PDB file of C-alpha atoms in Angstrom:
ATOM      1  CA  MET A   1      12.387  -1.517   4.483  1.00  0.00           C
ATOM      2  CA  THR A   2      11.349   1.718   6.239  1.00  0.00           C
ATOM      3  CA  ALA A   3      14.729   3.246   5.450  1.00  0.00           C
ATOM      4  CA  ILE A   4      14.463   2.202   1.792  1.00  0.00           C
ATOM      5  CA  LEU A   5      10.979   3.699   1.433  1.00  0.00           C
ATOM      6  CA  LEU A   6      12.105   6.953   3.060  1.00  0.00           C
ATOM      7  CA  ALA A   7      15.150   7.088   0.771  1.00  0.00           C
ATOM      8  CA  LEU A   8      12.944   6.455  -2.278  1.00  0.00           C
ATOM      9  CA  ALA A   9      10.600   9.247  -1.214  1.00  0.00           C
ATOM     10  CA  SER A  10      13.657  11.478  -0.795  1.00  0.00           C
ATOM     11  CA  ALA A  11      14.792  10.636  -4.325  1.00  0.00           C
ATOM     12  CA  VAL A  12      11.370  11.492  -5.771  1.00  0.00           C
ATOM     13  CA  ALA A  13      11.165  14.814  -3.910  1.00  0.00           C
ATOM     14  CA  TYR A  14      14.734  15.714  -4.877  1.00  0.00           C
ATOM     15  CA  GLY A  15      14.108  14.815  -8.523  1.00  0.00           C
ATOM     16  CA  VAL A  16      10.962  16.967  -8.661  1.00  0.00           C
ATOM     17  CA  SER A  17      12.911  19.794  -7.004  1.00  0.00           C
ATOM     18  CA  ASP A  18      15.639  19.589  -9.645  1.00  0.00           C
ATOM     19  CA  PHE A  19      13.046  19.584 -12.419  1.00  0.00           C
ATOM     20  CA  PHE A  20      11.398  22.802 -11.251  1.00  0.00           C
ATOM     21  CA  GLY A  21      14.774  24.379 -10.490  1.00  0.00           C
ATOM     22  CA  GLY A  22      15.929  23.635 -14.023  1.00  0.00           C
ATOM     23  CA  VAL A  23      12.737  25.039 -15.564  1.00  0.00           C
ATOM     24  CA  PHE A  24      12.899  28.262 -13.541  1.00  0.00           C
ATOM     25  CA  SER A  25      16.618  28.699 -14.259  1.00  0.00           C
ATOM     26  CA  LYS A  26      15.834  29.029 -17.968  1.00  0.00           C
ATOM     27  CA  ARG A  27      14.050  32.316 -17.259  1.00  0.00           C
ATOM     28  CA  HIS A  28      16.309  33.773 -14.586  1.00  0.00           C
ATOM     29  CA  SER A  29      19.898  33.567 -13.406  1.00  0.00           C
ATOM     30  CA  ALA A  30      20.674  30.076 -12.113  1.00  0.00           C
ATOM     31  CA  TRP A  31      22.490  31.655  -9.162  1.00  0.00           C
ATOM     32  CA  THR A  32      19.405  33.704  -8.246  1.00  0.00           C
ATOM     33  CA  ILE A  33      17.144  30.655  -8.423  1.00  0.00           C
ATOM     34  CA  ALA A  34      19.630  28.648  -6.344  1.00  0.00           C
ATOM     35  CA  PHE A  35      19.677  31.327  -3.629  1.00  0.00           C
ATOM     36  CA  TRP A  36      15.913  31.728  -3.412  1.00  0.00           C
ATOM     37  CA  GLY A  37      15.532  27.975  -3.510  1.00  0.00           C
ATOM     38  CA  GLN A  38      17.827  27.782  -0.501  1.00  0.00           C
ATOM     39  CA  ILE A  39      15.644  30.338   1.285  1.00  0.00           C
ATOM     40  CA  GLY A  40      12.675  28.078   0.572  1.00  0.00           C
ATOM     41  CA  SER A  41      14.644  25.161   2.004  1.00  0.00           C
ATOM     42  CA  LEU A  42      15.462  27.130   5.146  1.00  0.00           C
ATOM     43  CA  LEU A  43      11.835  28.166   5.753  1.00  0.00           C
ATOM     44  CA  THR A  44      10.530  24.628   5.213  1.00  0.00           C
ATOM     45  CA  ALA A  45      13.235  22.973   7.286  1.00  0.00           C
ATOM     46  CA  GLY A  46      12.642  25.461  10.088  1.00  0.00           C
ATOM     47  CA  LEU A  47       8.907  24.761  10.181  1.00  0.00           C
ATOM     48  CA  LEU A  48       9.498  21.003  10.150  1.00  0.00           C
ATOM     49  CA  ALA A  49      12.017  21.348  12.988  1.00  0.00           C
ATOM     50  CA  LEU A  50       9.543  23.364  15.066  1.00  0.00           C
ATOM     51  CA  TRP A  51       6.899  20.705  14.483  1.00  0.00           C
ATOM     52  CA  VAL A  52       9.084  17.679  15.250  1.00  0.00           C
ATOM     53  CA  GLY A  53      11.325  19.218  17.918  1.00  0.00           C
ATOM     54  CA  GLY A  54      14.460  17.493  19.150  1.00  0.00           C
ATOM     55  CA  ARG A  55      17.502  17.954  21.379  1.00  0.00           C
ATOM     56  CA  PRO A  56      20.643  18.459  19.273  1.00  0.00           C
ATOM     57  CA  ASP A  57      23.998  18.632  21.025  1.00  0.00           C
ATOM     58  CA  ARG A  58      27.124  20.462  19.889  1.00  0.00           C
ATOM     59  CA  LEU A  59      28.350  17.540  17.825  1.00  0.00           C
ATOM     60  CA  ASP A  60      25.010  17.332  15.973  1.00  0.00           C
ATOM     61  CA  LEU A  61      25.237  21.039  15.146  1.00  0.00           C
ATOM     62  CA  LEU A  62      28.857  20.651  14.052  1.00  0.00           C
ATOM     63  CA  TRP A  63      27.847  17.912  11.611  1.00  0.00           C
ATOM     64  CA  ALA A  64      25.014  20.192  10.465  1.00  0.00           C
ATOM     65  CA  ALA A  65      27.502  22.980   9.718  1.00  0.00           C
ATOM     66  CA  VAL A  66      29.653  20.581   7.671  1.00  0.00           C
ATOM     67  CA  ALA A  67      26.529  19.443   5.811  1.00  0.00           C
ATOM     68  CA  GLY A  68      25.561  23.043   5.072  1.00  0.00           C
ATOM     69  CA  VAL A  69      28.993  23.828   3.624  1.00  0.00           C
ATOM     70  CA  GLY A  70      28.783  20.703   1.473  1.00  0.00           C
ATOM     71  CA  SER A  71      25.302  21.592   0.210  1.00  0.00           C
ATOM     72  CA  ALA A  72      26.315  25.150  -0.716  1.00  0.00           C
ATOM     73  CA  LEU A  73      29.533  24.103  -2.444  1.00  0.00           C
ATOM     74  CA  GLY A  74      27.741  21.311  -4.284  1.00  0.00           C
ATOM     75  CA  THR A  75      25.109  23.724  -5.561  1.00  0.00           C
ATOM     76  CA  ALA A  76      27.704  26.346  -6.570  1.00  0.00           C
ATOM     77  CA  PHE A  77      29.876  23.951  -8.571  1.00  0.00           C
ATOM     78  CA  LEU A  78      26.868  22.179 -10.106  1.00  0.00           C
ATOM     79  CA  TYR A  79      25.395  25.432 -11.413  1.00  0.00           C
ATOM     80  CA  ARG A  80      28.810  26.596 -12.623  1.00  0.00           C
ATOM     81  CA  GLY A  81      29.193  23.356 -14.532  1.00  0.00           C
ATOM     82  CA  LEU A  82      25.692  23.467 -15.977  1.00  0.00           C
ATOM     83  CA  ALA A  83      26.197  27.095 -17.019  1.00  0.00           C
ATOM     84  CA  SER A  84      28.957  25.922 -19.362  1.00  0.00           C
ATOM     85  CA  GLY A  85      26.423  23.823 -21.257  1.00  0.00           C
ATOM     86  CA  ARG A  86      28.142  20.485 -20.488  1.00  0.00           C
ATOM     87  CA  MET A  87      25.205  18.902 -18.626  1.00  0.00           C
ATOM     88  CA  SER A  88      25.952  15.543 -20.268  1.00  0.00           C
ATOM     89  CA  VAL A  89      29.221  15.451 -18.320  1.00  0.00           C
ATOM     90  CA  VAL A  90      28.470  17.390 -15.133  1.00  0.00           C
ATOM     91  CA  ALA A  91      25.179  15.697 -14.190  1.00  0.00           C
ATOM     92  CA  PRO A  92      26.257  12.024 -14.216  1.00  0.00           C
ATOM     93  CA  VAL A  93      29.651  12.694 -12.635  1.00  0.00           C
ATOM     94  CA  SER A  94      28.139  14.737  -9.800  1.00  0.00           C
ATOM     95  CA  ALA A  95      25.350  12.193  -9.215  1.00  0.00           C
ATOM     96  CA  VAL A  96      27.698   9.202  -8.963  1.00  0.00           C
ATOM     97  CA  VAL A  97      30.254  11.004  -6.781  1.00  0.00           C
ATOM     98  CA  SER A  98      27.513  12.255  -4.439  1.00  0.00           C
ATOM     99  CA  ALA A  99      26.468   8.621  -3.916  1.00  0.00           C
ATOM    100  CA  GLY A 100      30.033   7.348  -3.631  1.00  0.00           C
ATOM    101  CA  VAL A 101      31.198   9.650  -0.828  1.00  0.00           C
ATOM    102  CA  PRO A 102      28.665   8.371   1.763  1.00  0.00           C
ATOM    103  CA  ILE A 103      29.496   4.784   0.778  1.00  0.00           C
ATOM    104  CA  VAL A 104      33.157   5.363   1.636  1.00  0.00           C
ATOM    105  CA  VAL A 105      32.229   7.115   4.884  1.00  0.00           C
ATOM    106  CA  GLY A 106      29.756   4.392   5.825  1.00  0.00           C
ATOM    107  CA  VAL A 107      32.307   1.616   5.327  1.00  0.00           C
ATOM    108  CA  ALA A 108      34.973   3.627   7.160  1.00  0.00           C
ATOM    109  CA  THR A 109      32.659   4.013  10.169  1.00  0.00           C
ATOM    110  CA  GLY A 110      31.972   0.296  10.395  1.00  0.00           C
ATOM    111  CA  GLU A 111      28.957  -0.433   8.177  1.00  0.00           C
ATOM    112  CA  ARG A 112      29.098  -3.869   6.526  1.00  0.00           C
ATOM    113  CA  PRO A 113      26.284  -4.367   3.984  1.00  0.00           C
ATOM    114  CA  ALA A 114      25.419  -7.902   2.869  1.00  0.00           C
ATOM    115  CA  ALA A 115      26.838  -9.263  -0.402  1.00  0.00           C
ATOM    116  CA  LEU A 116      23.524  -8.879  -2.257  1.00  0.00           C
ATOM    117  CA  THR A 117      23.276  -5.297  -1.003  1.00  0.00           C
ATOM    118  CA  TRP A 118      26.689  -4.573  -2.538  1.00  0.00           C
ATOM    119  CA  VAL A 119      25.376  -5.887  -5.848  1.00  0.00           C
ATOM    120  CA  GLY A 120      22.406  -3.551  -5.545  1.00  0.00           C
ATOM    121  CA  ILE A 121      24.708  -0.626  -4.743  1.00  0.00           C
ATOM    122  CA  ALA A 122      26.840  -1.363  -7.808  1.00  0.00           C
ATOM    123  CA  VAL A 123      23.755  -1.591 -10.032  1.00  0.00           C
ATOM    124  CA  GLY A 124      22.471   1.628  -8.490  1.00  0.00           C
ATOM    125  CA  LEU A 125      25.667   3.550  -9.253  1.00  0.00           C
ATOM    126  CA  ALA A 126      25.528   2.379 -12.874  1.00  0.00           C
ATOM    127  CA  ALA A 127      21.847   3.333 -13.041  1.00  0.00           C
ATOM    128  CA  ILE A 128      22.569   6.837 -11.739  1.00  0.00           C
ATOM    129  CA  TRP A 129      25.193   7.348 -14.447  1.00  0.00           C
ATOM    130  CA  LEU A 130      22.950   6.067 -17.263  1.00  0.00           C
ATOM    131  CA  VAL A 131      19.879   8.042 -16.213  1.00  0.00           C
ATOM    132  CA  ALA A 132      21.711  11.316 -15.599  1.00  0.00           C
ATOM    133  CA  ARG A 133      23.769  11.123 -18.776  1.00  0.00           C
ATOM    134  CA  ALA A 134      22.333  12.562 -21.985  1.00  0.00           C
ATOM    135  CA  PRO A 135      23.816  12.695 -25.495  1.00  0.00           C
ATOM    136  CA  ASP A 136      25.917  15.803 -26.137  1.00  0.00           C
ATOM    137  CA  PRO A 137      25.556  16.777 -29.780  1.00  0.00           C
ATOM    138  CA  ALA A 138      27.657  19.891 -29.275  1.00  0.00           C
ATOM    139  CA  GLY A 139      30.838  17.933 -28.655  1.00  0.00           C
ATOM    140  CA  GLY A 140      33.486  20.106 -27.039  1.00  0.00           C
ATOM    141  CA  THR A 141      37.186  20.550 -26.571  1.00  0.00           C
ATOM    142  CA  ARG A 142      39.270  18.334 -24.324  1.00  0.00           C
ATOM    143  CA  GLU A 143      39.806  21.285 -21.976  1.00  0.00           C
ATOM    144  CA  GLY A 144      36.061  21.946 -21.822  1.00  0.00           C
ATOM    145  CA  VAL A 145      35.297  18.339 -20.980  1.00  0.00           C
ATOM    146  CA  ALA A 146      38.020  18.299 -18.324  1.00  0.00           C
ATOM    147  CA  ALA A 147      36.578  21.445 -16.729  1.00  0.00           C
ATOM    148  CA  SER A 148      33.101  19.894 -16.702  1.00  0.00           C
ATOM    149  CA  VAL A 149      34.439  16.711 -15.105  1.00  0.00           C
ATOM    150  CA  ARG A 150      36.159  18.818 -12.452  1.00  0.00           C
ATOM    151  CA  ASP A 151      32.980  20.749 -11.699  1.00  0.00           C
ATOM    152  CA  GLY A 152      31.010  17.498 -11.592  1.00  0.00           C
ATOM    153  CA  VAL A 153      33.442  15.910  -9.155  1.00  0.00           C
ATOM    154  CA  LEU A 154      33.463  18.989  -6.898  1.00  0.00           C
ATOM    155  CA  ALA A 155      29.659  19.257  -6.988  1.00  0.00           C
ATOM    156  CA  GLY A 156      29.286  15.565  -6.206  1.00  0.00           C
ATOM    157  CA  ALA A 157      31.820  15.818  -3.402  1.00  0.00           C
ATOM    158  CA  GLY A 158      29.851  18.710  -1.908  1.00  0.00           C
ATOM    159  CA  PHE A 159      26.515  16.906  -2.031  1.00  0.00           C
ATOM    160  CA  GLY A 160      28.158  13.683  -0.880  1.00  0.00           C
ATOM    161  CA  ALA A 161      29.630  15.551   2.083  1.00  0.00           C
ATOM    162  CA  TYR A 162      26.133  16.723   2.947  1.00  0.00           C
ATOM    163  CA  PHE A 163      24.752  13.182   2.847  1.00  0.00           C
ATOM    164  CA  ALA A 164      27.661  11.793   4.858  1.00  0.00           C
ATOM    165  CA  ALA A 165      27.627  14.564   7.474  1.00  0.00           C
ATOM    166  CA  ILE A 166      23.878  14.723   8.044  1.00  0.00           C
ATOM    167  CA  GLY A 167      23.902  10.939   8.323  1.00  0.00           C
ATOM    168  CA  GLN A 168      25.963  11.275  11.522  1.00  0.00           C
ATOM    169  CA  VAL A 169      23.241  13.233  13.323  1.00  0.00           C
ATOM    170  CA  ARG A 170      21.604  11.395  16.225  1.00  0.00           C
ATOM    171  CA  GLU A 171      17.909  10.567  16.092  1.00  0.00           C
ATOM    172  CA  GLU A 172      17.389  12.437  19.386  1.00  0.00           C
ATOM    173  CA  ALA A 173      18.485  15.663  17.676  1.00  0.00           C
ATOM    174  CA  GLY A 174      15.275  15.759  15.667  1.00  0.00           C
ATOM    175  CA  LEU A 175      15.267  18.007  12.612  1.00  0.00           C
ATOM    176  CA  TRP A 176      17.057  21.015  14.086  1.00  0.00           C
ATOM    177  CA  PRO A 177      20.437  20.026  12.565  1.00  0.00           C
ATOM    178  CA  ASN A 178      18.794  19.887   9.140  1.00  0.00           C
ATOM    179  CA  ALA A 179      17.494  23.433   9.603  1.00  0.00           C
ATOM    180  CA  ALA A 180      20.883  24.584  10.882  1.00  0.00           C
ATOM    181  CA  SER A 181      22.578  23.197   7.770  1.00  0.00           C
ATOM    182  CA  MET A 182      20.184  25.246   5.632  1.00  0.00           C
ATOM    183  CA  VAL A 183      21.206  28.430   7.455  1.00  0.00           C
ATOM    184  CA  VAL A 184      24.872  27.778   6.686  1.00  0.00           C
ATOM    185  CA  ALA A 185      24.103  26.931   3.044  1.00  0.00           C
ATOM    186  CA  ALA A 186      21.929  30.052   2.571  1.00  0.00           C
ATOM    187  CA  VAL A 187      24.650  32.356   3.907  1.00  0.00           C
ATOM    188  CA  LEU A 188      27.318  30.785   1.701  1.00  0.00           C
ATOM    189  CA  LEU A 189      25.086  30.926  -1.410  1.00  0.00           C
ATOM    190  CA  LEU A 190      24.353  34.593  -0.697  1.00  0.00           C
ATOM    191  CA  ILE A 191      28.103  35.221  -0.707  1.00  0.00           C
ATOM    192  CA  VAL A 192      28.406  33.375  -4.029  1.00  0.00           C
ATOM    193  CA  VAL A 193      25.550  35.373  -5.601  1.00  0.00           C
ATOM    194  CA  LEU A 194      27.162  38.632  -4.533  1.00  0.00           C
ATOM    195  CA  ALA A 195      30.597  37.467  -5.713  1.00  0.00           C
ATOM    196  CA  VAL A 196      29.378  36.644  -9.238  1.00  0.00           C
ATOM    197  CA  ARG A 197      27.186  39.777  -9.262  1.00  0.00           C
ATOM    198  CA  ALA A 198      24.025  37.883 -10.083  1.00  0.00           C
ATOM    199  CA  PRO A 199      20.733  39.748  -9.541  1.00  0.00           C
ATOM    200  CA  LEU A 200      19.357  39.084  -6.086  1.00  0.00           C
ATOM    201  CA  ARG A 201      15.799  40.282  -6.642  1.00  0.00           C
ATOM    202  CA  LEU A 202      13.055  38.585  -8.637  1.00  0.00           C
ATOM    203  CA  PRO A 203       9.663  39.874  -9.811  1.00  0.00           C
ATOM    204  CA  TRP A 204       7.480  39.442  -6.760  1.00  0.00           C
ATOM    205  CA  ARG A 205       5.034  37.170  -8.584  1.00  0.00           C
ATOM    206  CA  ARG A 206       7.850  34.720  -9.337  1.00  0.00           C
ATOM    207  CA  THR A 207       9.523  34.794  -5.939  1.00  0.00           C
ATOM    208  CA  GLY A 208       7.060  32.248  -4.594  1.00  0.00           C
ATOM    209  CA  LEU A 209       7.744  29.932  -7.517  1.00  0.00           C
ATOM    210  CA  ALA A 210      11.480  30.279  -6.926  1.00  0.00           C
ATOM    211  CA  LEU A 211      10.971  29.070  -3.345  1.00  0.00           C
ATOM    212  CA  LEU A 212       9.268  25.865  -4.538  1.00  0.00           C
ATOM    213  CA  PRO A 213      12.382  23.869  -5.604  1.00  0.00           C
ATOM    214  CA  GLY A 214      13.998  24.610  -2.266  1.00  0.00           C
ATOM    215  CA  MET A 215      10.906  23.631  -0.314  1.00  0.00           C
ATOM    216  CA  LEU A 216      10.822  20.292  -2.122  1.00  0.00           C
ATOM    217  CA  GLY A 217      14.574  19.960  -1.569  1.00  0.00           C
ATOM    218  CA  ALA A 218      14.117  20.500   2.163  1.00  0.00           C
ATOM    219  CA  VAL A 219      11.485  17.750   2.247  1.00  0.00           C
ATOM    220  CA  ALA A 220      13.876  15.478   0.338  1.00  0.00           C
ATOM    221  CA  LEU A 221      16.773  16.145   2.702  1.00  0.00           C
ATOM    222  CA  THR A 222      14.528  15.686   5.734  1.00  0.00           C
ATOM    223  CA  LEU A 223      13.424  12.311   4.404  1.00  0.00           C
ATOM    224  CA  PHE A 224      17.062  11.415   3.796  1.00  0.00           C
ATOM    225  CA  LEU A 225      17.964  12.341   7.382  1.00  0.00           C
ATOM    226  CA  LEU A 226      15.183  10.100   8.689  1.00  0.00           C
ATOM    227  CA  ALA A 227      16.229   7.290   6.342  1.00  0.00           C
ATOM    228  CA  SER A 228      19.858   7.488   7.470  1.00  0.00           C
ATOM    229  CA  GLN A 229      18.705   7.129  11.073  1.00  0.00           C
ATOM    230  CA  GLN A 230      16.728   3.982  10.214  1.00  0.00           C
ATOM    231  CA  GLY A 231      19.178   2.177   7.930  1.00  0.00           C
ATOM    232  CA  LEU A 232      22.735   1.941   6.642  1.00  0.00           C
ATOM    233  CA  LEU A 233      24.204   5.130   5.174  1.00  0.00           C
ATOM    234  CA  THR A 234      25.818   3.089   2.397  1.00  0.00           C
ATOM    235  CA  VAL A 235      22.371   1.911   1.270  1.00  0.00           C
ATOM    236  CA  VAL A 236      20.123   4.941   1.737  1.00  0.00           C
ATOM    237  CA  ALA A 237      22.654   7.268   0.064  1.00  0.00           C
ATOM    238  CA  VAL A 238      22.554   5.230  -3.156  1.00  0.00           C
ATOM    239  CA  ILE A 239      18.757   4.938  -3.138  1.00  0.00           C
ATOM    240  CA  ALA A 240      18.327   8.678  -2.516  1.00  0.00           C
ATOM    241  CA  SER A 241      20.841   9.439  -5.274  1.00  0.00           C
ATOM    242  CA  LEU A 242      18.526   7.822  -7.823  1.00  0.00           C
ATOM    243  CA  TYR A 243      16.770  11.210  -7.978  1.00  0.00           C
ATOM    244  CA  PRO A 244      17.758  11.868 -11.651  1.00  0.00           C
ATOM    245  CA  ALA A 245      15.198   9.206 -12.596  1.00  0.00           C
ATOM    246  CA  ALA A 246      12.348  11.368 -11.304  1.00  0.00           C
ATOM    247  CA  THR A 247      13.723  14.411 -13.133  1.00  0.00           C
ATOM    248  CA  VAL A 248      14.014  12.524 -16.442  1.00  0.00           C
ATOM    249  CA  ILE A 249      10.513  11.050 -16.159  1.00  0.00           C
ATOM    250  CA  LEU A 250       8.990  14.464 -15.361  1.00  0.00           C
ATOM    251  CA  ALA A 251      10.833  16.054 -18.281  1.00  0.00           C
ATOM    252  CA  ALA A 252       9.390  13.388 -20.574  1.00  0.00           C
ATOM    253  CA  LEU A 253       5.833  13.738 -19.252  1.00  0.00           C
ATOM    254  CA  VAL A 254       5.654  17.527 -18.898  1.00  0.00           C
ATOM    255  CA  LEU A 255       8.165  18.884 -21.430  1.00  0.00           C
ATOM    256  CA  HIS A 256       7.854  15.932 -23.832  1.00  0.00           C
ATOM    257  CA  GLU A 257      11.619  15.426 -23.822  1.00  0.00           C
ATOM    258  CA  ARG A 258      12.816  12.180 -25.346  1.00  0.00           C
ATOM    259  CA  ILE A 259      14.077   9.412 -23.058  1.00  0.00           C
ATOM    260  CA  HIS A 260      17.185   8.060 -24.775  1.00  0.00           C
ATOM    261  CA  ARG A 261      17.987   4.377 -24.934  1.00  0.00           C
ATOM    262  CA  SER A 262      20.727   4.547 -22.295  1.00  0.00           C
ATOM    263  CA  GLN A 263      18.388   6.436 -19.958  1.00  0.00           C
ATOM    264  CA  ALA A 264      15.685   3.782 -20.428  1.00  0.00           C
ATOM    265  CA  VAL A 265      18.224   1.114 -19.495  1.00  0.00           C
ATOM    266  CA  GLY A 266      19.178   3.235 -16.495  1.00  0.00           C
ATOM    267  CA  LEU A 267      15.563   3.520 -15.346  1.00  0.00           C
ATOM    268  CA  ALA A 268      15.238  -0.271 -15.479  1.00  0.00           C
ATOM    269  CA  ALA A 269      18.500  -0.567 -13.549  1.00  0.00           C
ATOM    270  CA  CYS A 270      17.094   1.802 -10.889  1.00  0.00           C
ATOM    271  CA  ALA A 271      14.216  -0.576 -10.283  1.00  0.00           C
ATOM    272  CA  ALA A 272      16.614  -3.541 -10.176  1.00  0.00           C
ATOM    273  CA  ALA A 273      18.882  -1.778  -7.680  1.00  0.00           C
ATOM    274  CA  VAL A 274      15.988  -1.013  -5.317  1.00  0.00           C
ATOM    275  CA  ALA A 275      14.748  -4.608  -5.576  1.00  0.00           C
ATOM    276  CA  LEU A 276      18.213  -6.046  -4.827  1.00  0.00           C
ATOM    277  CA  VAL A 277      18.690  -3.819  -1.788  1.00  0.00           C
ATOM    278  CA  ALA A 278      15.162  -4.507  -0.526  1.00  0.00           C
ATOM    279  CA  VAL A 279      15.491  -8.311  -0.582  1.00  0.00           C
ATOM    280  CA  ALA A 280      19.032  -8.398   0.847  1.00  0.00           C
TER     281      ALA A 280
END
């Protein structure tokens, strides 16, 4: 139950982070917001690591490096996909794939969830798809949809790699591997920003706001790391990947965006998935 609660808290923090990141990206380059968000993640993760401490070994830091590469690549492909305007395709594909990768890794490394837990995982994957998916009135060509699917798969694979890799870190390592992964991700995102020639600087009054999504993201990933050390990776990865629910609810409450019928069904399925996993 502790692992489930930590994973749920991770999902909420991640969903709030995505909401603010999306709002800020409407005013500035998405690449710029992603980079400064990563700086916020690095600062927050570093402070948390100093507070908690820990004794990571070389293997922990190696997994952290893999996680950092996955996080950076996931962010890069997600923003590239969203920049094309095909959010209705990119978001659900990336969300489901990011949950699926840790499930495969967890099973491959010997995890064997109970039968009822598998039902909850299946319901959770369907819920993620329904909540993240929104109607696309613009339509689009077959090639455009295929490109969005590709970006969604690559983004999900990157984030899934982060979840799977950071889930291998030992509890004795503390939070230092999480901070180390942020260093790797920040460097790689800086390279991406320079490669696409996005502006690196922001008006100083908005720099602090740009750090906020990353700070919340660091809290979310820290909670996920703690959850993965308390429970099965196959379970906590699905629960944490329910984060689109928090984003959709915030968008409805703050921006007065409409919750579509399929999303409402997905929100109900999220609650069912958590209940099934909790009682298993």
